[in-house]
Short mmCIF file of C-alpha atoms in Angstrom, two decimals:
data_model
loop_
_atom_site.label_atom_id
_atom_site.label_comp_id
_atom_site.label_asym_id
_atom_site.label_seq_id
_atom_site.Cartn_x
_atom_site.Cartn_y
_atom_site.Cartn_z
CA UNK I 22 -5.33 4.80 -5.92
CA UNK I 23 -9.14 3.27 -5.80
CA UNK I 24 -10.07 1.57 -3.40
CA UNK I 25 -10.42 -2.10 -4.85
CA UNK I 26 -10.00 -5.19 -3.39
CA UNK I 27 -6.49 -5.31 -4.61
CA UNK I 28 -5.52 -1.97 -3.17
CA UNK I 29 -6.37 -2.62 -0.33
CA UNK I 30 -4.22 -6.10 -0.15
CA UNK I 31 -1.38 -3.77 -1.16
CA UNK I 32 -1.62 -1.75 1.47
CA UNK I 33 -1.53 -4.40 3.88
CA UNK I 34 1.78 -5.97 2.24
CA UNK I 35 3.27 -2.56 1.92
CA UNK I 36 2.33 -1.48 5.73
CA UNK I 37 3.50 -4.53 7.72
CA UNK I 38 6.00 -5.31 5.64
CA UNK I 39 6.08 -8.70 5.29
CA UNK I 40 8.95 -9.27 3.06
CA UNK I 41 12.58 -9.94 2.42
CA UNK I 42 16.10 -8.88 1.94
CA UNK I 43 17.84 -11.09 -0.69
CA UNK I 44 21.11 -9.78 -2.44
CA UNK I 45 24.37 -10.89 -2.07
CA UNK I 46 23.92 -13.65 0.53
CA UNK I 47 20.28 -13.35 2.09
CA UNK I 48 18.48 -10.95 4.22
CA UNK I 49 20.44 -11.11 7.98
CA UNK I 50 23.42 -10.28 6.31
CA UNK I 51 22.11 -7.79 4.24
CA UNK I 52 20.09 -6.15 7.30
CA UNK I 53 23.24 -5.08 9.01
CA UNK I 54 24.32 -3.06 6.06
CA UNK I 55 21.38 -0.81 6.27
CA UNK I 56 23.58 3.02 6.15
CA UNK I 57 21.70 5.83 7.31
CA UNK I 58 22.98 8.09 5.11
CA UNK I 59 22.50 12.36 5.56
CA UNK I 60 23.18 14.51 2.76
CA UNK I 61 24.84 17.97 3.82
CA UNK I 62 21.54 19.56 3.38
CA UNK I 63 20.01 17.38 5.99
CA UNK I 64 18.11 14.79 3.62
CA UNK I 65 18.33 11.77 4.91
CA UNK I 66 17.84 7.91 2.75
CA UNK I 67 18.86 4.63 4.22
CA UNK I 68 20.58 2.60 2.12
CA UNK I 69 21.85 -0.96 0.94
CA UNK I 70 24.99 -0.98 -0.69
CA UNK I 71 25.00 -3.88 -3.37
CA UNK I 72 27.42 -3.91 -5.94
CA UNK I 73 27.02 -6.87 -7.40
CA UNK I 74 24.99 -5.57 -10.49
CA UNK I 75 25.69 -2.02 -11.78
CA UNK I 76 21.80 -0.86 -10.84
CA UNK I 77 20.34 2.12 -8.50
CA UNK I 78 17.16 1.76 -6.87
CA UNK I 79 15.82 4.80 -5.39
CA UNK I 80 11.99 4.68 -3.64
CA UNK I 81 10.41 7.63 -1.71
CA UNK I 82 7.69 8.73 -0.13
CA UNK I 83 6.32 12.10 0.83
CA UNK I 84 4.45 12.33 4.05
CA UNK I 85 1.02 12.87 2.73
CA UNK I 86 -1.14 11.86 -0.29
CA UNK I 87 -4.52 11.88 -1.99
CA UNK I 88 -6.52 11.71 1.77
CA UNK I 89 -5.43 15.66 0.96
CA UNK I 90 -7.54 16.20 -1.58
CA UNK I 91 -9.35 18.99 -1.43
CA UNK I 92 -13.04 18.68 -1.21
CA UNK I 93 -14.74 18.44 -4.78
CA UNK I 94 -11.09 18.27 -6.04
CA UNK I 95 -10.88 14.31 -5.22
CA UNK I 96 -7.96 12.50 -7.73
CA UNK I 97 -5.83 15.81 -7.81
CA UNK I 98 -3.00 13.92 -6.30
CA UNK I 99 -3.36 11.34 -8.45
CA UNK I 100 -3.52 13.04 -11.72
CA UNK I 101 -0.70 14.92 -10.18
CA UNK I 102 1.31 12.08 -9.91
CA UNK I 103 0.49 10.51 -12.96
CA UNK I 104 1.74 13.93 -14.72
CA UNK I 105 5.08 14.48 -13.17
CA UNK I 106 6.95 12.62 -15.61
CA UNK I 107 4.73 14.10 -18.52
CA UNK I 108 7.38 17.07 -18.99
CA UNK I 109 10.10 18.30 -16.63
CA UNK I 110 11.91 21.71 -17.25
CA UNK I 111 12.61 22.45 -20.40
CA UNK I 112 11.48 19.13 -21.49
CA UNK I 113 8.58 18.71 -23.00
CA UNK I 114 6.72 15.10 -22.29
CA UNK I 115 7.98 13.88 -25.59
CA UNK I 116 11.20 15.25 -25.02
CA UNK I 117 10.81 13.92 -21.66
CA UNK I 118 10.46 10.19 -22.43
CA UNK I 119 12.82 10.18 -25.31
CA UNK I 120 15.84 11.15 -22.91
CA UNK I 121 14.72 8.38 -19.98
CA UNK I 122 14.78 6.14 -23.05
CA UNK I 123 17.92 7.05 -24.39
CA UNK I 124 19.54 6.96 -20.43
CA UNK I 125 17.52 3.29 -20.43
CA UNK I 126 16.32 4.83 -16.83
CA UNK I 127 12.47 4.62 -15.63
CA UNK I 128 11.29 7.71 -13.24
CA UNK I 129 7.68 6.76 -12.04
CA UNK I 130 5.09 8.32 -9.18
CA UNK I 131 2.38 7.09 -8.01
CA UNK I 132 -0.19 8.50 -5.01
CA UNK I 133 -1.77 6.30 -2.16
CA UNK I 134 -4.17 7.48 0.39
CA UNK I 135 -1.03 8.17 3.04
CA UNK I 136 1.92 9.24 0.99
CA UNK I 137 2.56 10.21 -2.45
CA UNK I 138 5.56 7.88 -3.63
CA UNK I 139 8.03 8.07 -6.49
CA UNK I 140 10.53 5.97 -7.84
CA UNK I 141 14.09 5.72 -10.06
CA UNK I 142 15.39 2.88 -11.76
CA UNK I 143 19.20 3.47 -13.35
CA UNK I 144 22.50 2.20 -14.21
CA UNK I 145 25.45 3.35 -12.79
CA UNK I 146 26.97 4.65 -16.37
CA UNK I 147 24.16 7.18 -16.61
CA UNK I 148 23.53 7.96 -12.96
CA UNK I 149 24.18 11.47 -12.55
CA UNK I 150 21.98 12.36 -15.48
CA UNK I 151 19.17 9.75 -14.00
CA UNK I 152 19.41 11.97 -10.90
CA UNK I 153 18.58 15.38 -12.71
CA UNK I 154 15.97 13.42 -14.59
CA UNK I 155 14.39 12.92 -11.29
CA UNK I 156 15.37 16.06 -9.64
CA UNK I 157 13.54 17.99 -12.77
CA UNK I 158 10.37 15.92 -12.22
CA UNK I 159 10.19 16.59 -8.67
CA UNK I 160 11.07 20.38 -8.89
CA UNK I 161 9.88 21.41 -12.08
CA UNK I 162 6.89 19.54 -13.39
CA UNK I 163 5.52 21.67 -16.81
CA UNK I 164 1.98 20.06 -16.27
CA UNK I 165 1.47 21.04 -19.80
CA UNK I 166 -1.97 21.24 -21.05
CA UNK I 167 -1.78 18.05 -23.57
CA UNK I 168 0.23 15.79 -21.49
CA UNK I 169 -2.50 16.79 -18.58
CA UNK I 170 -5.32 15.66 -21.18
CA UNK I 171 -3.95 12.54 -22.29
CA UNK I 172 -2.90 11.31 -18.39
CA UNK I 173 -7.00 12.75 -17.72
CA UNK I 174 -8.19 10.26 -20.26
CA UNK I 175 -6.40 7.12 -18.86
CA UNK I 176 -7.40 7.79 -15.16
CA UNK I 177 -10.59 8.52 -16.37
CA UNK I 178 -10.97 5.34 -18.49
CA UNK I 179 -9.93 3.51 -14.92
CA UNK I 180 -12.73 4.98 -13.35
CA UNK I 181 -15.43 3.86 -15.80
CA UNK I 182 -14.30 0.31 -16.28
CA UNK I 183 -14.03 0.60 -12.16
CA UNK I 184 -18.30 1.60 -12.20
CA UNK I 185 -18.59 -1.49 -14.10
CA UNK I 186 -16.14 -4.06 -11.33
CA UNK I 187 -18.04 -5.27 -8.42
CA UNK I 188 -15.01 -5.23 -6.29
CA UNK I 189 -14.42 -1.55 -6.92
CA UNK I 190 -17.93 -1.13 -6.03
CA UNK I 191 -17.17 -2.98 -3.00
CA UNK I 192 -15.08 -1.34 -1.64
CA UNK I 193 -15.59 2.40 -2.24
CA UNK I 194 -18.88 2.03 -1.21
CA UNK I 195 -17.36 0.44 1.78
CA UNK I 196 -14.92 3.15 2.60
CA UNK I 197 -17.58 5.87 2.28
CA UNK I 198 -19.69 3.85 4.50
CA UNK I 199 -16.85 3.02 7.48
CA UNK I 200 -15.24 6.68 7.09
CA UNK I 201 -18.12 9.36 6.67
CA UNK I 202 -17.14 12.75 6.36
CA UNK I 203 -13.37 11.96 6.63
CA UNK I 204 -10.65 11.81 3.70
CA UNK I 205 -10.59 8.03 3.63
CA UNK I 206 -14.12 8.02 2.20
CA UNK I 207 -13.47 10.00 -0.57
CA UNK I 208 -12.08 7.51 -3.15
CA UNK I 209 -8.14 8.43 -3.93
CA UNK I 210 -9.23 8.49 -7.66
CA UNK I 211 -11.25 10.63 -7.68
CA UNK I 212 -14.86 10.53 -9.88
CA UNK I 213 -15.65 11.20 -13.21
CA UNK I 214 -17.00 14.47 -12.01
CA UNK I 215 -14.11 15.57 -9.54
CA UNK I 216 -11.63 14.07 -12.38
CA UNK I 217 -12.88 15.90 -15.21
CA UNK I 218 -12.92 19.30 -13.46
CA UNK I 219 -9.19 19.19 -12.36
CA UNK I 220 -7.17 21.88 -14.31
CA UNK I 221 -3.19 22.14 -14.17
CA UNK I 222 -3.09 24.61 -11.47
CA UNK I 223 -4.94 22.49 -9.36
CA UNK I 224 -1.94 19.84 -10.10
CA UNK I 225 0.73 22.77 -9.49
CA UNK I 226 -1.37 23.72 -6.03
CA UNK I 227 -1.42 20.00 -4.75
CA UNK I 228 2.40 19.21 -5.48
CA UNK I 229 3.29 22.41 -3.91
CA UNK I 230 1.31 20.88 -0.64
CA UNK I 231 2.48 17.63 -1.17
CA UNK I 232 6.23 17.95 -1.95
CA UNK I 233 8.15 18.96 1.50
CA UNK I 234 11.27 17.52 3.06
CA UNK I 235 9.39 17.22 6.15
CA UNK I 236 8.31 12.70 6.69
CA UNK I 237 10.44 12.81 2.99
CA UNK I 238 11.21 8.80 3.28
CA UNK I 239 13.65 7.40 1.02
CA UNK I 240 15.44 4.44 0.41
CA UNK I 241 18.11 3.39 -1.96
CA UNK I 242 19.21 -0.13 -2.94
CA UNK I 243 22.23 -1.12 -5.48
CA UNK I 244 25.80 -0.05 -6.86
CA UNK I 245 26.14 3.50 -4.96
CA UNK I 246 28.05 4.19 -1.74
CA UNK I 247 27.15 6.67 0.85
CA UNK I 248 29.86 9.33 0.22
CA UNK I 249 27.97 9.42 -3.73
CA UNK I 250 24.66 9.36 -3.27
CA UNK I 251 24.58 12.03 -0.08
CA UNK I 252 24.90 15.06 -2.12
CA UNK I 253 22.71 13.06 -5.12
CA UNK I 254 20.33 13.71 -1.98
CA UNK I 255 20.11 17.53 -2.22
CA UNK I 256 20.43 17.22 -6.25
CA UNK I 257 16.95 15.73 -6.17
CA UNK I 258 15.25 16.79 -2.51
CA UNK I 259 17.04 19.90 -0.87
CA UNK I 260 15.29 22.98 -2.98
CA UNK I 261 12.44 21.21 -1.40
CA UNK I 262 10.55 23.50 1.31
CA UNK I 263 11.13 22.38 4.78
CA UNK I 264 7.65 22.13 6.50
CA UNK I 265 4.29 22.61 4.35
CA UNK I 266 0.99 23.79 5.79
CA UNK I 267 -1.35 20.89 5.49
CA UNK I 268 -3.65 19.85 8.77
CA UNK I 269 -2.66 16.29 9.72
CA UNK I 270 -5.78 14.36 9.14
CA UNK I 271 -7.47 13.01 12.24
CA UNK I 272 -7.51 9.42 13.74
CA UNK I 273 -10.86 7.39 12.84
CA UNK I 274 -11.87 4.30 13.82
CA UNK I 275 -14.38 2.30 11.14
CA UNK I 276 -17.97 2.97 11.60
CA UNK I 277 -19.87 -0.67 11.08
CA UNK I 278 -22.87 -2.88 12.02
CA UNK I 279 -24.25 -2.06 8.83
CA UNK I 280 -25.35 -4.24 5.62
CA UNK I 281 -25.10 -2.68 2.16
CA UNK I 282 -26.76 -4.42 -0.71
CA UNK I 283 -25.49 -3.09 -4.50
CA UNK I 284 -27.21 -4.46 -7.35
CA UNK I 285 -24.86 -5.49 -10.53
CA UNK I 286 -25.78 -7.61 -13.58
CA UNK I 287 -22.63 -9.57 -13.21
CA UNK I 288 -22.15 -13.51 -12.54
CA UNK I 289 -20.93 -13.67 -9.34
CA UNK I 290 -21.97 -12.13 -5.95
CA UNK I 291 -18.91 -9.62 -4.48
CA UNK I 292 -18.72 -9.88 -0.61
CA UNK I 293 -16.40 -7.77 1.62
CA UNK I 294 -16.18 -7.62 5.17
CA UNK I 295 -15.21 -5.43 7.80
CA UNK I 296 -14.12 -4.60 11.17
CA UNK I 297 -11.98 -2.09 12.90
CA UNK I 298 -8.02 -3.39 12.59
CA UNK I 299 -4.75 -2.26 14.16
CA UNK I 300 -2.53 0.29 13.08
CA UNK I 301 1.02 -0.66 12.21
CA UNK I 302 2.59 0.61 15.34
CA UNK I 303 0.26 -1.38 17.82
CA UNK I 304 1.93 -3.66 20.03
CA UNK I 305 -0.73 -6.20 19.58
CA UNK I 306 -0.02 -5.82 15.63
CA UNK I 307 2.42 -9.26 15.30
CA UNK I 308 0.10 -11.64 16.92
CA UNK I 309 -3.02 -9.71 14.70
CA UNK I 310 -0.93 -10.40 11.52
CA UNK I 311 0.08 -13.75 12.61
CA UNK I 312 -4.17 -14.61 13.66
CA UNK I 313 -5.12 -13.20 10.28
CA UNK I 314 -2.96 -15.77 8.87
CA UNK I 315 -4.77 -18.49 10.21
CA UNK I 316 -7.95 -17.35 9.68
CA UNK I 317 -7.77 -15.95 5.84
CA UNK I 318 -4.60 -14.52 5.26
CA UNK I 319 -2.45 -18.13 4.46
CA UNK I 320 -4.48 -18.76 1.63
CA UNK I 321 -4.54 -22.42 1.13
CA UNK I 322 -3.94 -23.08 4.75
CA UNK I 323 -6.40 -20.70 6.32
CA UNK I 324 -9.99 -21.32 7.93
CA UNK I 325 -11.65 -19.04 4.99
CA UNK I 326 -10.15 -21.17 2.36
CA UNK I 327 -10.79 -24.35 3.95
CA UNK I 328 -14.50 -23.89 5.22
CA UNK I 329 -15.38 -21.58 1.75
CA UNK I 330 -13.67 -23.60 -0.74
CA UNK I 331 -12.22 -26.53 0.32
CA UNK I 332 -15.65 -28.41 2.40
CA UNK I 333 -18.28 -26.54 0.41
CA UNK I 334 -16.88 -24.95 -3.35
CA UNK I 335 -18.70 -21.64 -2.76
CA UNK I 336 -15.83 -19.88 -4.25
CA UNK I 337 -12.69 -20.15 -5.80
CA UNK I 338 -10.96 -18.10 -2.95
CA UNK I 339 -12.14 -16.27 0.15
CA UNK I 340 -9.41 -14.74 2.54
CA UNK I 341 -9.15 -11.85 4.71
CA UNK I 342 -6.58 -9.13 5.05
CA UNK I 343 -5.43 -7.10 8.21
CA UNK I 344 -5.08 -3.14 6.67
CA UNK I 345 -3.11 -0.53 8.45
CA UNK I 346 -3.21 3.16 7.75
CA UNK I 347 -1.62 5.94 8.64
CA UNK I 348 -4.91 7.19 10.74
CA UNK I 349 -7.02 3.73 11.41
CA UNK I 350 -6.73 -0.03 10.56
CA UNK I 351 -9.15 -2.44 9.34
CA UNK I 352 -9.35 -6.25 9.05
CA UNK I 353 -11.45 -7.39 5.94
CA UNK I 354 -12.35 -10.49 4.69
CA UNK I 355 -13.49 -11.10 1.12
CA UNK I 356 -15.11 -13.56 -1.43
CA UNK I 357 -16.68 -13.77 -4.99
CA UNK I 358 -19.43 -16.80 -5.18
CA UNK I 359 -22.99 -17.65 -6.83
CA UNK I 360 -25.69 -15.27 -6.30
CA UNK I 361 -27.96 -17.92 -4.48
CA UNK I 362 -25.23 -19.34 -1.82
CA UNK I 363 -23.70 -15.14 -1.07
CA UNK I 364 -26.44 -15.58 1.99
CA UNK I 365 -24.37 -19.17 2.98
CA UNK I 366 -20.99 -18.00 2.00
CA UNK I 367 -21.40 -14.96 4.21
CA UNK I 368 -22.66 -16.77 7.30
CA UNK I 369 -19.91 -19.53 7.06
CA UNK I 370 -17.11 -16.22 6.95
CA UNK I 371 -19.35 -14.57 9.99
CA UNK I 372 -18.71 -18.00 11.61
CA UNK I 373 -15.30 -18.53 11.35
CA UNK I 374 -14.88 -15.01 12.84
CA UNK I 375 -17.08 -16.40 15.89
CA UNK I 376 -14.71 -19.25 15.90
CA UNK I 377 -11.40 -17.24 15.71
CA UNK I 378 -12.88 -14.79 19.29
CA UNK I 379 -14.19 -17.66 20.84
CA UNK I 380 -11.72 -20.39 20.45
CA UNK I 381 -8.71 -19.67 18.68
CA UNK I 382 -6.27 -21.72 16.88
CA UNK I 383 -4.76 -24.48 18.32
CA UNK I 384 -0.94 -25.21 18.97
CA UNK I 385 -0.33 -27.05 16.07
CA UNK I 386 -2.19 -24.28 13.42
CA UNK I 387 -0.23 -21.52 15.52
CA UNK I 388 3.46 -23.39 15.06
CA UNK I 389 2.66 -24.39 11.26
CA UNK I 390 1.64 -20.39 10.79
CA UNK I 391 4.76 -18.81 12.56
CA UNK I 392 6.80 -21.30 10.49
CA UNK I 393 5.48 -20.08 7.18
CA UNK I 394 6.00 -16.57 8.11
CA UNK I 395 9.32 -16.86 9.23
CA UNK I 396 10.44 -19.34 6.75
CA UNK I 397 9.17 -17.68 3.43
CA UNK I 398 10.35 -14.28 4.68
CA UNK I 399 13.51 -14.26 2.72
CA UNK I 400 12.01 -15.39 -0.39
CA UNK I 401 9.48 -13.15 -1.33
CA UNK I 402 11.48 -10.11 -2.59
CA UNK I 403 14.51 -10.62 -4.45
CA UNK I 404 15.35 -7.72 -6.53
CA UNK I 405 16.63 -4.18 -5.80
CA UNK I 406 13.53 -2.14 -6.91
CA UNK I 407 11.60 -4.77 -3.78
CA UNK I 408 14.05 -3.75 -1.32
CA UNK I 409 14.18 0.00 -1.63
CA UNK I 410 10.14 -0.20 -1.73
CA UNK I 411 10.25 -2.22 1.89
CA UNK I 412 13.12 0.47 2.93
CA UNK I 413 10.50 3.26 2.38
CA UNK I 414 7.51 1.13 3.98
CA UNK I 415 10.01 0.32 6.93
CA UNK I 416 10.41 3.88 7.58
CA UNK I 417 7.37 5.16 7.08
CA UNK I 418 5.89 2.53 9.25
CA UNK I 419 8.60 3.60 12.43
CA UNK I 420 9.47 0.18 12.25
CA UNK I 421 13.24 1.22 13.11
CA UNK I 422 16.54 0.34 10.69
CA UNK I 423 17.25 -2.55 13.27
CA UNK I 424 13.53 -4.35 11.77
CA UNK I 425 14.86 -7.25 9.37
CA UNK I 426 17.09 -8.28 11.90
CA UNK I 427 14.41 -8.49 14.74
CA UNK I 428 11.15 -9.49 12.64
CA UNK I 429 11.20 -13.06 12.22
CA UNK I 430 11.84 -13.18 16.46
CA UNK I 431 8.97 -10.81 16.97
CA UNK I 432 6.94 -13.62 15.05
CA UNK I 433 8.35 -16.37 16.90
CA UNK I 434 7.45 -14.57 20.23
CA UNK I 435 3.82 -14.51 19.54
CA UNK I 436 1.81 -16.72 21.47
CA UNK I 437 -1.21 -19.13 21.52
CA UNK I 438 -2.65 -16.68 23.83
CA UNK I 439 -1.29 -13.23 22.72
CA UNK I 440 -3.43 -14.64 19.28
CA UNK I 441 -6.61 -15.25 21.42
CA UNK I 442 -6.72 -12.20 23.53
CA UNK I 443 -5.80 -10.06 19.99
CA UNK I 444 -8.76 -12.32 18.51
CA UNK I 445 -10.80 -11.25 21.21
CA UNK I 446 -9.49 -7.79 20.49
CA UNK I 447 -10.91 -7.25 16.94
CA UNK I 448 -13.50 -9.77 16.55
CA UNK I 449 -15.68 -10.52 19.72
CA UNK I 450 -19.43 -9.30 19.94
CA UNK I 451 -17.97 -7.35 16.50
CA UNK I 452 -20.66 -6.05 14.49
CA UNK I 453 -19.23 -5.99 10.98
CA UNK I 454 -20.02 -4.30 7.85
CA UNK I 455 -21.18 -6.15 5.32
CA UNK I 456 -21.26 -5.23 1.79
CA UNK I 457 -22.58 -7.18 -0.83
CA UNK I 458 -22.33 -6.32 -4.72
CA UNK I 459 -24.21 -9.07 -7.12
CA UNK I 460 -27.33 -9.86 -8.89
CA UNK I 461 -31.00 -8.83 -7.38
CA UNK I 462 -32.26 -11.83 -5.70
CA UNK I 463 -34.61 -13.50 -7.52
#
């Protein structure tokens, strides 16, 4: 994916994975019917077992994504992904499509910077032919010249309109600025350049790297028990090789202190801001998520919104958002305003960053943010396709299968001062980088 504002906010959701259980009763109950479930070939999915509507949910991930593109080959997994369901077998894409339309079944991919994930969507009456719909896309993609074209042109029509959209331009040319000469620079997208170059074998090359059973996540939600769906497993995953060849790419912590300027005839002034953040396995991570709550991530309630919006109307939102990758973590803070208050806006977010190292949040902000994030956690995803997404972000995270049942505690255990010394942590004597994208000052 690019590396826009709203990516990036993705990531963050999908990473710590703030969000809910809710079939058949509510998420505690549900948690304890997590399966682990191992296929004779050794696959392994975890799964909820739901039967109250006759739908399968199947998310996975695969261990590594576009961060392994090749150099001058940036947006191969991408264009990969956006191909595999362009043509399976002896399908052709048009042949392809018609039968997931006829099944009424949806088999989608998509490629972040970490993992390349994919995704079925089925009834029960047509799942064993859902199955080889997916198993045929994963195993025998025809990357066929036309269907290659015609996914080239959309990705490539997302990457112009993403030249012209200051937020785009925010961030990519923040990313190449934290991350120099490593993978997370490169934007997952590719460039025109990079994307117009790609040829099918370059698509057959990168799935070939991509698609191993080795980190294979999965996670399946709906009307399938485990003594069905284990050999489904090796239907879709087990002619997969076992270990690939890739390098792992290396740890890297932002690079900032510095202040980019972009010029852009567009109305508003884009600012995005950045320090090094947490990875999702840090045990400070809880009380970070729980501080970046308070100080942008509430939205209405937080100290961006309040001192941005609310005193001053220099924007109609400014928030932050703690980011965790697979290699490094970032905490950003964002807002859109007029051209002649971006200098203002930006010192009142600088502040409030000052304010969050040197003073923290008090007892009362603290209470009223632990009991928003433990009392909305069971309403925010409701709907099988949700769950088996947070199954897969569980995993991949290392969060454990035990992690619904334990999460809203580990938010209640966080502290006035386990927030102040992870405050400390991230934001004292920080240096940010700053990037601005707007009009030329006048």
């Amino acid at each position: 994916m690019f590396h826009s504002l709203e990516f990036l906010k993705r990531q963050a959701r999908i990473a710590f994975v703030g969000s809910a259980l809710l079939i058949a009763g509510g998420w505690p109950a549900l948690a304890t019917t997590i399966q682990r479930v191992t296929s004779p070939g050794g696959v392994e999915a975890w799964l909820v077992e739901d039967q109250t509507l006759p739908i399968i949910a199947v998310n996975f991930a695969f261990a590594n994504g576009s961060a392994q593109d090749p150099a001058g080959k940036e947006g191969a997994a991408s264009l990969m992904a956006a191909s595999l369901n362009e043509g399976a077998g002896d399908l052709d894409s048009a042949a392809y499509q018609a039968r997931m339309e006829e099944l009424a079944i949806s088999v989608s991919f998509d490629a972040g910077s970490d993992q390349t994930y994919g995704s079925l969507r089925t009834l029960t009456g047509t799942r064993d032919e859902a199955f080889e719909m997916l198993r045929l896309a994963v195993n025998e993609p025809r990357f066929d010249t036309d269907a290659v074209e015609r996914m080239r042109a959309q990705l490539l029509a997302s990457l112009k309109q993403a030249e012209e959209d200051p937020d785009a331009v925010a961030s990519r040319s923040f990313m190449e600025a934290a991350f120099p000469g490593h993978p997370y620079a490169r934007p997952g997208d590719g460039t025109l350049e990079s994307m117009t170059a790609l040829t099918p074998e370059d698509l057959k090359a990168q799935r070939e790297k991509l698609f191993v059973r080795e980190g294979l996540v999965i996670g399946v939600v709906g009307a399938i028990d485990a003594k069905t769906l284990a050999p489904l497993l090796d239907t879709v995953f087990g002619a997969l090789p076992e270990k690939g060849s890739l390098p792992q790419v290396a740890d890297v912590t932002a690079k900032t202190g510095e202040r980019i300027a972009r010029t852009m005839d567009v109305p508003q002034t884009t600012i995005l801001i950045g320090v090094p953040g947490l990875k999702r396995d840090d045990k400070d991570f809880q009380a970070a998520f729980v501080m970046d709550h308070i100080l942008g991530g509430g939205s209405f309630t937080s100290w961006l919104y309040e001192e941005v919006r609310e005193k001053r109307g220099l924007s109609y939102g400014a928030g932050s958002s703690l980011v965790p990758y697979a290699r490094t973590g970032l905490l950003f803070a964002s807002a859109a305003t007029r051209a002649d208050r971006a200098g203002e806006t930006l010192d009142i977010i600088l502040a409030q960053f000052r304010r969050m190292a040197e003073e923290g949040p008090t007892e009362e902000e603290l209470a009223k943010a632990k009991a928003f994030l433990t009392g909305s956690y069971a309403l925010r995803f409701d709907t099988s396709s949700k769950i088996a997404r947070q199954l897969v972000a569980l995993k991949t995270s290392g969060l454990g299968i035990d992690y619904f049942d334990r999460r809203n505690a580990e938010i209640e255990a966080v502290t006035l001062d386990d927030v102040k010394r992870v405050a400390k942590r991230l934001l004292e004597n920080s240096a940010p980088l700053v990037v601005t994208v707007g009009p030329a000052a006048s």
